[in-house]
Amino acid sequence: GPYVKHGAVYANIPDVEEVFTIGMNRAVEVLAQKLAGRRGATVAEPLRNLGDHPDGGPVQVMPGKYGPYVKWAKVNATLPKELTPEAVTLEEALALIAEKAGKSGKKAPAKKAAPKKAAPKAEKPTAEKKPGAKKPAAKKAAAKKPAVKKNAAE
């Protein structure tokens, strides 16, 4: 559709008929709206501040696309439907955050991964392979090309 361009910024003109009557003021206004919207979604304001987490940082109840959630540092925990943002307490929020942090498993897999890696290494030398037990790889038949047809006019 029709647009206005200034530098690297392209802004759509909402009404097609406006192409013939648009002036400098309206063009600048359309570009300004485009630039204001480009900066991304505005940072959501917390619905409620619950207080500080024992490890530091604020615990907040935030509005979300899929419902309210509790936020602390980089951990976001969805509020259950039976809890309303107004009724949630700091203790309930801390429990939700602890549960969510435990599910993410950032620390746990690192501890579990090291023993698992060591065990398979010990098993590999004990397993013996029989020579000649390998099956030869199956070869695919070459694709047939269609014959080139000669023109009758030649």
PDB file of N, CA and C in Angstrom, residues 12-86:
ATOM      1  N   ASN A  12       3.331   3.392   6.734  1.00  0.00           N
ATOM      2  CA  ASN A  12       2.144   3.213   5.896  1.00  0.00           C
ATOM      3  C   ASN A  12       1.184   4.374   6.072  1.00  0.00           C
ATOM      4  N   ILE A  13       0.575   4.776   4.961  1.00  0.00           N
ATOM      5  CA  ILE A  13      -0.470   5.796   5.007  1.00  0.00           C
ATOM      6  C   ILE A  13      -1.783   5.034   5.165  1.00  0.00           C
ATOM      7  N   PRO A  14      -2.551   5.326   6.226  1.00  0.00           N
ATOM      8  CA  PRO A  14      -3.733   4.521   6.519  1.00  0.00           C
ATOM      9  C   PRO A  14      -4.802   4.540   5.425  1.00  0.00           C
ATOM     10  N   ASP A  15      -5.046   5.689   4.806  1.00  0.00           N
ATOM     11  CA  ASP A  15      -6.118   5.804   3.822  1.00  0.00           C
ATOM     12  C   ASP A  15      -5.507   5.980   2.434  1.00  0.00           C
ATOM     13  N   VAL A  16      -5.928   5.156   1.490  1.00  0.00           N
ATOM     14  CA  VAL A  16      -5.388   5.215   0.129  1.00  0.00           C
ATOM     15  C   VAL A  16      -5.694   6.563  -0.515  1.00  0.00           C
ATOM     16  N   GLU A  17      -6.865   7.111  -0.261  1.00  0.00           N
ATOM     17  CA  GLU A  17      -7.257   8.399  -0.849  1.00  0.00           C
ATOM     18  C   GLU A  17      -6.386   9.543  -0.337  1.00  0.00           C
ATOM     19  N   GLU A  18      -5.774   9.341   0.815  1.00  0.00           N
ATOM     20  CA  GLU A  18      -4.955  10.390   1.418  1.00  0.00           C
ATOM     21  C   GLU A  18      -3.666  10.627   0.625  1.00  0.00           C
ATOM     22  N   VAL A  19      -3.306   9.704  -0.255  1.00  0.00           N
ATOM     23  CA  VAL A  19      -2.088   9.834  -1.055  1.00  0.00           C
ATOM     24  C   VAL A  19      -2.105  11.134  -1.850  1.00  0.00           C
ATOM     25  N   PHE A  20      -3.263  11.503  -2.364  1.00  0.00           N
ATOM     26  CA  PHE A  20      -3.363  12.680  -3.221  1.00  0.00           C
ATOM     27  C   PHE A  20      -3.427  13.981  -2.434  1.00  0.00           C
ATOM     28  N   THR A  21      -3.754  13.922  -1.148  1.00  0.00           N
ATOM     29  CA  THR A  21      -3.940  15.145  -0.372  1.00  0.00           C
ATOM     30  C   THR A  21      -2.974  15.281   0.793  1.00  0.00           C
ATOM     31  N   ILE A  22      -2.081  14.316   0.991  1.00  0.00           N
ATOM     32  CA  ILE A  22      -1.204  14.356   2.161  1.00  0.00           C
ATOM     33  C   ILE A  22      -0.240  15.540   2.064  1.00  0.00           C
ATOM     34  N   GLY A  23      -0.073  16.222   3.184  1.00  0.00           N
ATOM     35  CA  GLY A  23       0.850  17.354   3.242  1.00  0.00           C
ATOM     36  C   GLY A  23       2.041  17.013   4.114  1.00  0.00           C
ATOM     37  N   MET A  24       2.945  17.948   4.226  1.00  0.00           N
ATOM     38  CA  MET A  24       4.164  17.731   5.006  1.00  0.00           C
ATOM     39  C   MET A  24       3.838  17.458   6.476  1.00  0.00           C
ATOM     40  N   ASN A  25       2.896  18.201   7.046  1.00  0.00           N
ATOM     41  CA  ASN A  25       2.554  18.013   8.459  1.00  0.00           C
ATOM     42  C   ASN A  25       2.017  16.610   8.719  1.00  0.00           C
ATOM     43  N   ARG A  26       1.125  16.132   7.860  1.00  0.00           N
ATOM     44  CA  ARG A  26       0.541  14.799   8.032  1.00  0.00           C
ATOM     45  C   ARG A  26       1.601  13.713   7.827  1.00  0.00           C
ATOM     46  N   ALA A  27       2.495  13.917   6.871  1.00  0.00           N
ATOM     47  CA  ALA A  27       3.562  12.943   6.625  1.00  0.00           C
ATOM     48  C   ALA A  27       4.471  12.827   7.842  1.00  0.00           C
ATOM     49  N   VAL A  28       4.820  13.952   8.436  1.00  0.00           N
ATOM     50  CA  VAL A  28       5.669  13.941   9.636  1.00  0.00           C
ATOM     51  C   VAL A  28       4.935  13.265  10.787  1.00  0.00           C
ATOM     52  N   GLU A  29       3.635  13.493  10.888  1.00  0.00           N
ATOM     53  CA  GLU A  29       2.832  12.874  11.946  1.00  0.00           C
ATOM     54  C   GLU A  29       2.805  11.347  11.785  1.00  0.00           C
ATOM     55  N   VAL A  30       2.626  10.863  10.552  1.00  0.00           N
ATOM     56  CA  VAL A  30       2.591   9.419  10.290  1.00  0.00           C
ATOM     57  C   VAL A  30       3.947   8.803  10.619  1.00  0.00           C
ATOM     58  N   LEU A  31       5.030   9.471  10.237  1.00  0.00           N
ATOM     59  CA  LEU A  31       6.376   8.975  10.546  1.00  0.00           C
ATOM     60  C   LEU A  31       6.626   8.958  12.052  1.00  0.00           C
ATOM     61  N   ALA A  32       6.147   9.981  12.761  1.00  0.00           N
ATOM     62  CA  ALA A  32       6.334  10.038  14.213  1.00  0.00           C
ATOM     63  C   ALA A  32       5.589   8.890  14.898  1.00  0.00           C
ATOM     64  N   GLN A  33       4.387   8.571  14.417  1.00  0.00           N
ATOM     65  CA  GLN A  33       3.632   7.450  14.986  1.00  0.00           C
ATOM     66  C   GLN A  33       4.371   6.142  14.755  1.00  0.00           C
ATOM     67  N   LYS A  34       4.958   5.999  13.579  1.00  0.00           N
ATOM     68  CA  LYS A  34       5.707   4.779  13.262  1.00  0.00           C
ATOM     69  C   LYS A  34       6.915   4.651  14.185  1.00  0.00           C
ATOM     70  N   LEU A  35       7.645   5.738  14.383  1.00  0.00           N
ATOM     71  CA  LEU A  35       8.819   5.700  15.256  1.00  0.00           C
ATOM     72  C   LEU A  35       8.437   5.422  16.702  1.00  0.00           C
ATOM     73  N   ALA A  36       7.319   5.965  17.156  1.00  0.00           N
ATOM     74  CA  ALA A  36       6.880   5.736  18.535  1.00  0.00           C
ATOM     75  C   ALA A  36       6.504   4.277  18.733  1.00  0.00           C
ATOM     76  N   GLY A  37       5.876   3.646  17.753  1.00  0.00           N
ATOM     77  CA  GLY A  37       5.477   2.251  17.852  1.00  0.00           C
ATOM     78  C   GLY A  37       6.636   1.302  17.673  1.00  0.00           C
ATOM     79  N   ARG A  38       7.697   1.741  17.030  1.00  0.00           N
ATOM     80  CA  ARG A  38       8.830   0.879  16.716  1.00  0.00           C
ATOM     81  C   ARG A  38       9.636   0.516  17.950  1.00  0.00           C
ATOM     82  N   ARG A  39       9.625   1.327  18.941  1.00  0.00           N
ATOM     83  CA  ARG A  39      10.479   1.099  20.105  1.00  0.00           C
ATOM     84  C   ARG A  39      10.064  -0.127  20.901  1.00  0.00           C
ATOM     85  N   GLY A  40       9.148  -0.882  20.399  1.00  0.00           N
ATOM     86  CA  GLY A  40       8.747  -2.116  21.068  1.00  0.00           C
ATOM     87  C   GLY A  40       7.609  -1.885  22.029  1.00  0.00           C
ATOM     88  N   ALA A  41       7.190  -2.957  22.632  1.00  0.00           N
ATOM     89  CA  ALA A  41       6.101  -2.873  23.596  1.00  0.00           C
ATOM     90  C   ALA A  41       6.574  -2.111  24.826  1.00  0.00           C
ATOM     91  N   THR A  42       5.684  -1.358  25.378  1.00  0.00           N
ATOM     92  CA  THR A  42       6.046  -0.623  26.577  1.00  0.00           C
ATOM     93  C   THR A  42       6.232  -1.603  27.726  1.00  0.00           C
ATOM     94  N   VAL A  43       7.067  -1.247  28.646  1.00  0.00           N
ATOM     95  CA  VAL A  43       7.325  -2.107  29.796  1.00  0.00           C
ATOM     96  C   VAL A  43       6.076  -2.102  30.669  1.00  0.00           C
ATOM     97  N   ALA A  44       5.595  -3.284  30.973  1.00  0.00           N
ATOM     98  CA  ALA A  44       4.377  -3.405  31.769  1.00  0.00           C
ATOM     99  C   ALA A  44       4.635  -2.923  33.192  1.00  0.00           C
ATOM    100  N   GLU A  45       3.693  -2.176  33.697  1.00  0.00           N
ATOM    101  CA  GLU A  45       3.778  -1.714  35.074  1.00  0.00           C
ATOM    102  C   GLU A  45       3.308  -2.839  35.988  1.00  0.00           C
ATOM    103  N   PRO A  46       3.980  -3.038  37.117  1.00  0.00           N
ATOM    104  CA  PRO A  46       3.539  -4.098  38.029  1.00  0.00           C
ATOM    105  C   PRO A  46       2.156  -3.787  38.598  1.00  0.00           C
ATOM    106  N   LEU A  47       1.345  -4.835  38.734  1.00  0.00           N
ATOM    107  CA  LEU A  47       0.035  -4.670  39.360  1.00  0.00           C
ATOM    108  C   LEU A  47       0.204  -4.412  40.852  1.00  0.00           C
ATOM    109  N   ARG A  48       1.232  -5.065  41.415  1.00  0.00           N
ATOM    110  CA  ARG A  48       1.472  -4.952  42.851  1.00  0.00           C
ATOM    111  C   ARG A  48       2.914  -5.276  43.163  1.00  0.00           C
ATOM    112  N   ASN A  49       3.501  -4.564  44.096  1.00  0.00           N
ATOM    113  CA  ASN A  49       4.818  -4.912  44.622  1.00  0.00           C
ATOM    114  C   ASN A  49       4.596  -5.668  45.918  1.00  0.00           C
ATOM    115  N   LEU A  50       5.126  -6.892  45.987  1.00  0.00           N
ATOM    116  CA  LEU A  50       4.905  -7.720  47.171  1.00  0.00           C
ATOM    117  C   LEU A  50       5.987  -7.528  48.223  1.00  0.00           C
ATOM    118  N   GLY A  51       7.131  -7.040  47.833  1.00  0.00           N
ATOM    119  CA  GLY A  51       8.236  -6.865  48.774  1.00  0.00           C
ATOM    120  C   GLY A  51       9.519  -7.379  48.167  1.00  0.00           C
ATOM    121  N   ASP A  52      10.528  -7.564  49.003  1.00  0.00           N
ATOM    122  CA  ASP A  52      11.827  -8.027  48.525  1.00  0.00           C
ATOM    123  C   ASP A  52      11.993  -9.520  48.749  1.00  0.00           C
ATOM    124  N   HIS A  53      12.662 -10.161  47.817  1.00  0.00           N
ATOM    125  CA  HIS A  53      13.000 -11.586  47.907  1.00  0.00           C
ATOM    126  C   HIS A  53      14.132 -11.734  48.917  1.00  0.00           C
ATOM    127  N   PRO A  54      14.201 -12.837  49.660  1.00  0.00           N
ATOM    128  CA  PRO A  54      15.288 -13.027  50.626  1.00  0.00           C
ATOM    129  C   PRO A  54      16.679 -12.977  49.976  1.00  0.00           C
ATOM    130  N   ASP A  55      16.778 -13.366  48.701  1.00  0.00           N
ATOM    131  CA  ASP A  55      18.063 -13.319  48.005  1.00  0.00           C
ATOM    132  C   ASP A  55      18.317 -11.970  47.353  1.00  0.00           C
ATOM    133  N   GLY A  56      17.399 -11.040  47.515  1.00  0.00           N
ATOM    134  CA  GLY A  56      17.563  -9.702  46.961  1.00  0.00           C
ATOM    135  C   GLY A  56      16.705  -9.499  45.726  1.00  0.00           C
ATOM    136  N   GLY A  57      16.269  -8.275  45.528  1.00  0.00           N
ATOM    137  CA  GLY A  57      15.449  -7.939  44.370  1.00  0.00           C
ATOM    138  C   GLY A  57      13.975  -7.941  44.708  1.00  0.00           C
ATOM    139  N   PRO A  58      13.204  -7.116  44.006  1.00  0.00           N
ATOM    140  CA  PRO A  58      11.772  -7.031  44.290  1.00  0.00           C
ATOM    141  C   PRO A  58      10.992  -8.204  43.707  1.00  0.00           C
ATOM    142  N   VAL A  59       9.910  -8.569  44.401  1.00  0.00           N
ATOM    143  CA  VAL A  59       8.964  -9.575  43.914  1.00  0.00           C
ATOM    144  C   VAL A  59       7.712  -8.800  43.526  1.00  0.00           C
ATOM    145  N   GLN A  60       7.301  -8.962  42.249  1.00  0.00           N
ATOM    146  CA  GLN A  60       6.187  -8.177  41.738  1.00  0.00           C
ATOM    147  C   GLN A  60       5.144  -9.071  41.091  1.00  0.00           C
ATOM    148  N   VAL A  61       3.889  -8.605  41.133  1.00  0.00           N
ATOM    149  CA  VAL A  61       2.808  -9.251  40.392  1.00  0.00           C
ATOM    150  C   VAL A  61       2.637  -8.433  39.118  1.00  0.00           C
ATOM    151  N   MET A  62       2.780  -9.106  37.959  1.00  0.00           N
ATOM    152  CA  MET A  62       2.751  -8.419  36.673  1.00  0.00           C
ATOM    153  C   MET A  62       1.551  -8.886  35.851  1.00  0.00           C
ATOM    154  N   PRO A  63       1.025  -8.005  34.977  1.00  0.00           N
ATOM    155  CA  PRO A  63      -0.023  -8.443  34.054  1.00  0.00           C
ATOM    156  C   PRO A  63       0.632  -9.134  32.868  1.00  0.00           C
ATOM    157  N   GLY A  64       0.034 -10.206  32.400  1.00  0.00           N
ATOM    158  CA  GLY A  64       0.610 -10.926  31.271  1.00  0.00           C
ATOM    159  C   GLY A  64      -0.431 -11.257  30.229  1.00  0.00           C
ATOM    160  N   LYS A  65       0.035 -11.622  29.058  1.00  0.00           N
ATOM    161  CA  LYS A  65      -0.856 -11.983  27.962  1.00  0.00           C
ATOM    162  C   LYS A  65      -1.724 -13.173  28.350  1.00  0.00           C
ATOM    163  N   TYR A  66      -1.155 -14.106  29.111  1.00  0.00           N
ATOM    164  CA  TYR A  66      -1.878 -15.317  29.492  1.00  0.00           C
ATOM    165  C   TYR A  66      -2.292 -15.295  30.955  1.00  0.00           C
ATOM    166  N   GLY A  67      -2.408 -14.121  31.530  1.00  0.00           N
ATOM    167  CA  GLY A  67      -2.834 -13.992  32.911  1.00  0.00           C
ATOM    168  C   GLY A  67      -1.724 -13.429  33.775  1.00  0.00           C
ATOM    169  N   PRO A  68      -2.046 -13.064  35.007  1.00  0.00           N
ATOM    170  CA  PRO A  68      -1.047 -12.467  35.886  1.00  0.00           C
ATOM    171  C   PRO A  68       0.018 -13.475  36.298  1.00  0.00           C
ATOM    172  N   TYR A  69       1.207 -12.949  36.586  1.00  0.00           N
ATOM    173  CA  TYR A  69       2.309 -13.799  37.020  1.00  0.00           C
ATOM    174  C   TYR A  69       3.150 -13.067  38.049  1.00  0.00           C
ATOM    175  N   VAL A  70       3.940 -13.842  38.780  1.00  0.00           N
ATOM    176  CA  VAL A  70       4.834 -13.289  39.791  1.00  0.00           C
ATOM    177  C   VAL A  70       6.224 -13.251  39.186  1.00  0.00           C
ATOM    178  N   LYS A  71       6.911 -12.122  39.343  1.00  0.00           N
ATOM    179  CA  LYS A  71       8.229 -11.955  38.738  1.00  0.00           C
ATOM    180  C   LYS A  71       9.250 -11.613  39.809  1.00  0.00           C
ATOM    181  N   TRP A  72      10.380 -12.304  39.731  1.00  0.00           N
ATOM    182  CA  TRP A  72      11.535 -11.987  40.560  1.00  0.00           C
ATOM    183  C   TRP A  72      12.769 -12.269  39.728  1.00  0.00           C
ATOM    184  N   ALA A  73      13.639 -11.287  39.574  1.00  0.00           N
ATOM    185  CA  ALA A  73      14.845 -11.390  38.749  1.00  0.00           C
ATOM    186  C   ALA A  73      14.442 -11.905  37.366  1.00  0.00           C
ATOM    187  N   LYS A  74      14.945 -13.082  36.969  1.00  0.00           N
ATOM    188  CA  LYS A  74      14.608 -13.632  35.653  1.00  0.00           C
ATOM    189  C   LYS A  74      13.592 -14.768  35.748  1.00  0.00           C
ATOM    190  N   VAL A  75      13.010 -14.975  36.918  1.00  0.00           N
ATOM    191  CA  VAL A  75      12.055 -16.068  37.125  1.00  0.00           C
ATOM    192  C   VAL A  75      10.639 -15.507  37.080  1.00  0.00           C
ATOM    193  N   ASN A  76       9.823 -16.071  36.182  1.00  0.00           N
ATOM    194  CA  ASN A  76       8.415 -15.705  36.084  1.00  0.00           C
ATOM    195  C   ASN A  76       7.580 -16.934  36.409  1.00  0.00           C
ATOM    196  N   ALA A  77       6.688 -16.803  37.384  1.00  0.00           N
ATOM    197  CA  ALA A  77       5.828 -17.920  37.784  1.00  0.00           C
ATOM    198  C   ALA A  77       4.372 -17.502  37.614  1.00  0.00           C
ATOM    199  N   THR A  78       3.630 -18.267  36.843  1.00  0.00           N
ATOM    200  CA  THR A  78       2.224 -17.972  36.588  1.00  0.00           C
ATOM    201  C   THR A  78       1.409 -18.163  37.858  1.00  0.00           C
ATOM    202  N   LEU A  79       0.489 -17.234  38.094  1.00  0.00           N
ATOM    203  CA  LEU A  79      -0.403 -17.364  39.250  1.00  0.00           C
ATOM    204  C   LEU A  79      -1.484 -18.394  38.930  1.00  0.00           C
ATOM    205  N   PRO A  80      -1.769 -19.307  39.853  1.00  0.00           N
ATOM    206  CA  PRO A  80      -2.876 -20.244  39.640  1.00  0.00           C
ATOM    207  C   PRO A  80      -4.199 -19.482  39.575  1.00  0.00           C
ATOM    208  N   LYS A  81      -5.193 -20.082  38.938  1.00  0.00           N
ATOM    209  CA  LYS A  81      -6.481 -19.401  38.754  1.00  0.00           C
ATOM    210  C   LYS A  81      -7.172 -19.090  40.073  1.00  0.00           C
ATOM    211  N   GLU A  82      -6.916 -19.910  41.099  1.00  0.00           N
ATOM    212  CA  GLU A  82      -7.582 -19.658  42.383  1.00  0.00           C
ATOM    213  C   GLU A  82      -6.981 -18.465  43.126  1.00  0.00           C
ATOM    214  N   LEU A  83      -5.796 -18.004  42.723  1.00  0.00           N
ATOM    215  CA  LEU A  83      -5.172 -16.832  43.342  1.00  0.00           C
ATOM    216  C   LEU A  83      -5.386 -15.608  42.464  1.00  0.00           C
ATOM    217  N   THR A  84      -5.872 -14.544  43.069  1.00  0.00           N
ATOM    218  CA  THR A  84      -6.012 -13.291  42.327  1.00  0.00           C
ATOM    219  C   THR A  84      -4.789 -12.429  42.617  1.00  0.00           C
ATOM    220  N   PRO A  85      -4.443 -11.524  41.711  1.00  0.00           N
ATOM    221  CA  PRO A  85      -3.277 -10.667  41.941  1.00  0.00           C
ATOM    222  C   PRO A  85      -3.391  -9.838  43.225  1.00  0.00           C
ATOM    223  N   GLU A  86      -4.623  -9.484  43.598  1.00  0.00           N
ATOM    224  CA  GLU A  86      -4.816  -8.681  44.805  1.00  0.00           C
ATOM    225  C   GLU A  86      -4.666  -9.514  46.069  1.00  0.00           C
TER     226      GLU A  86
END
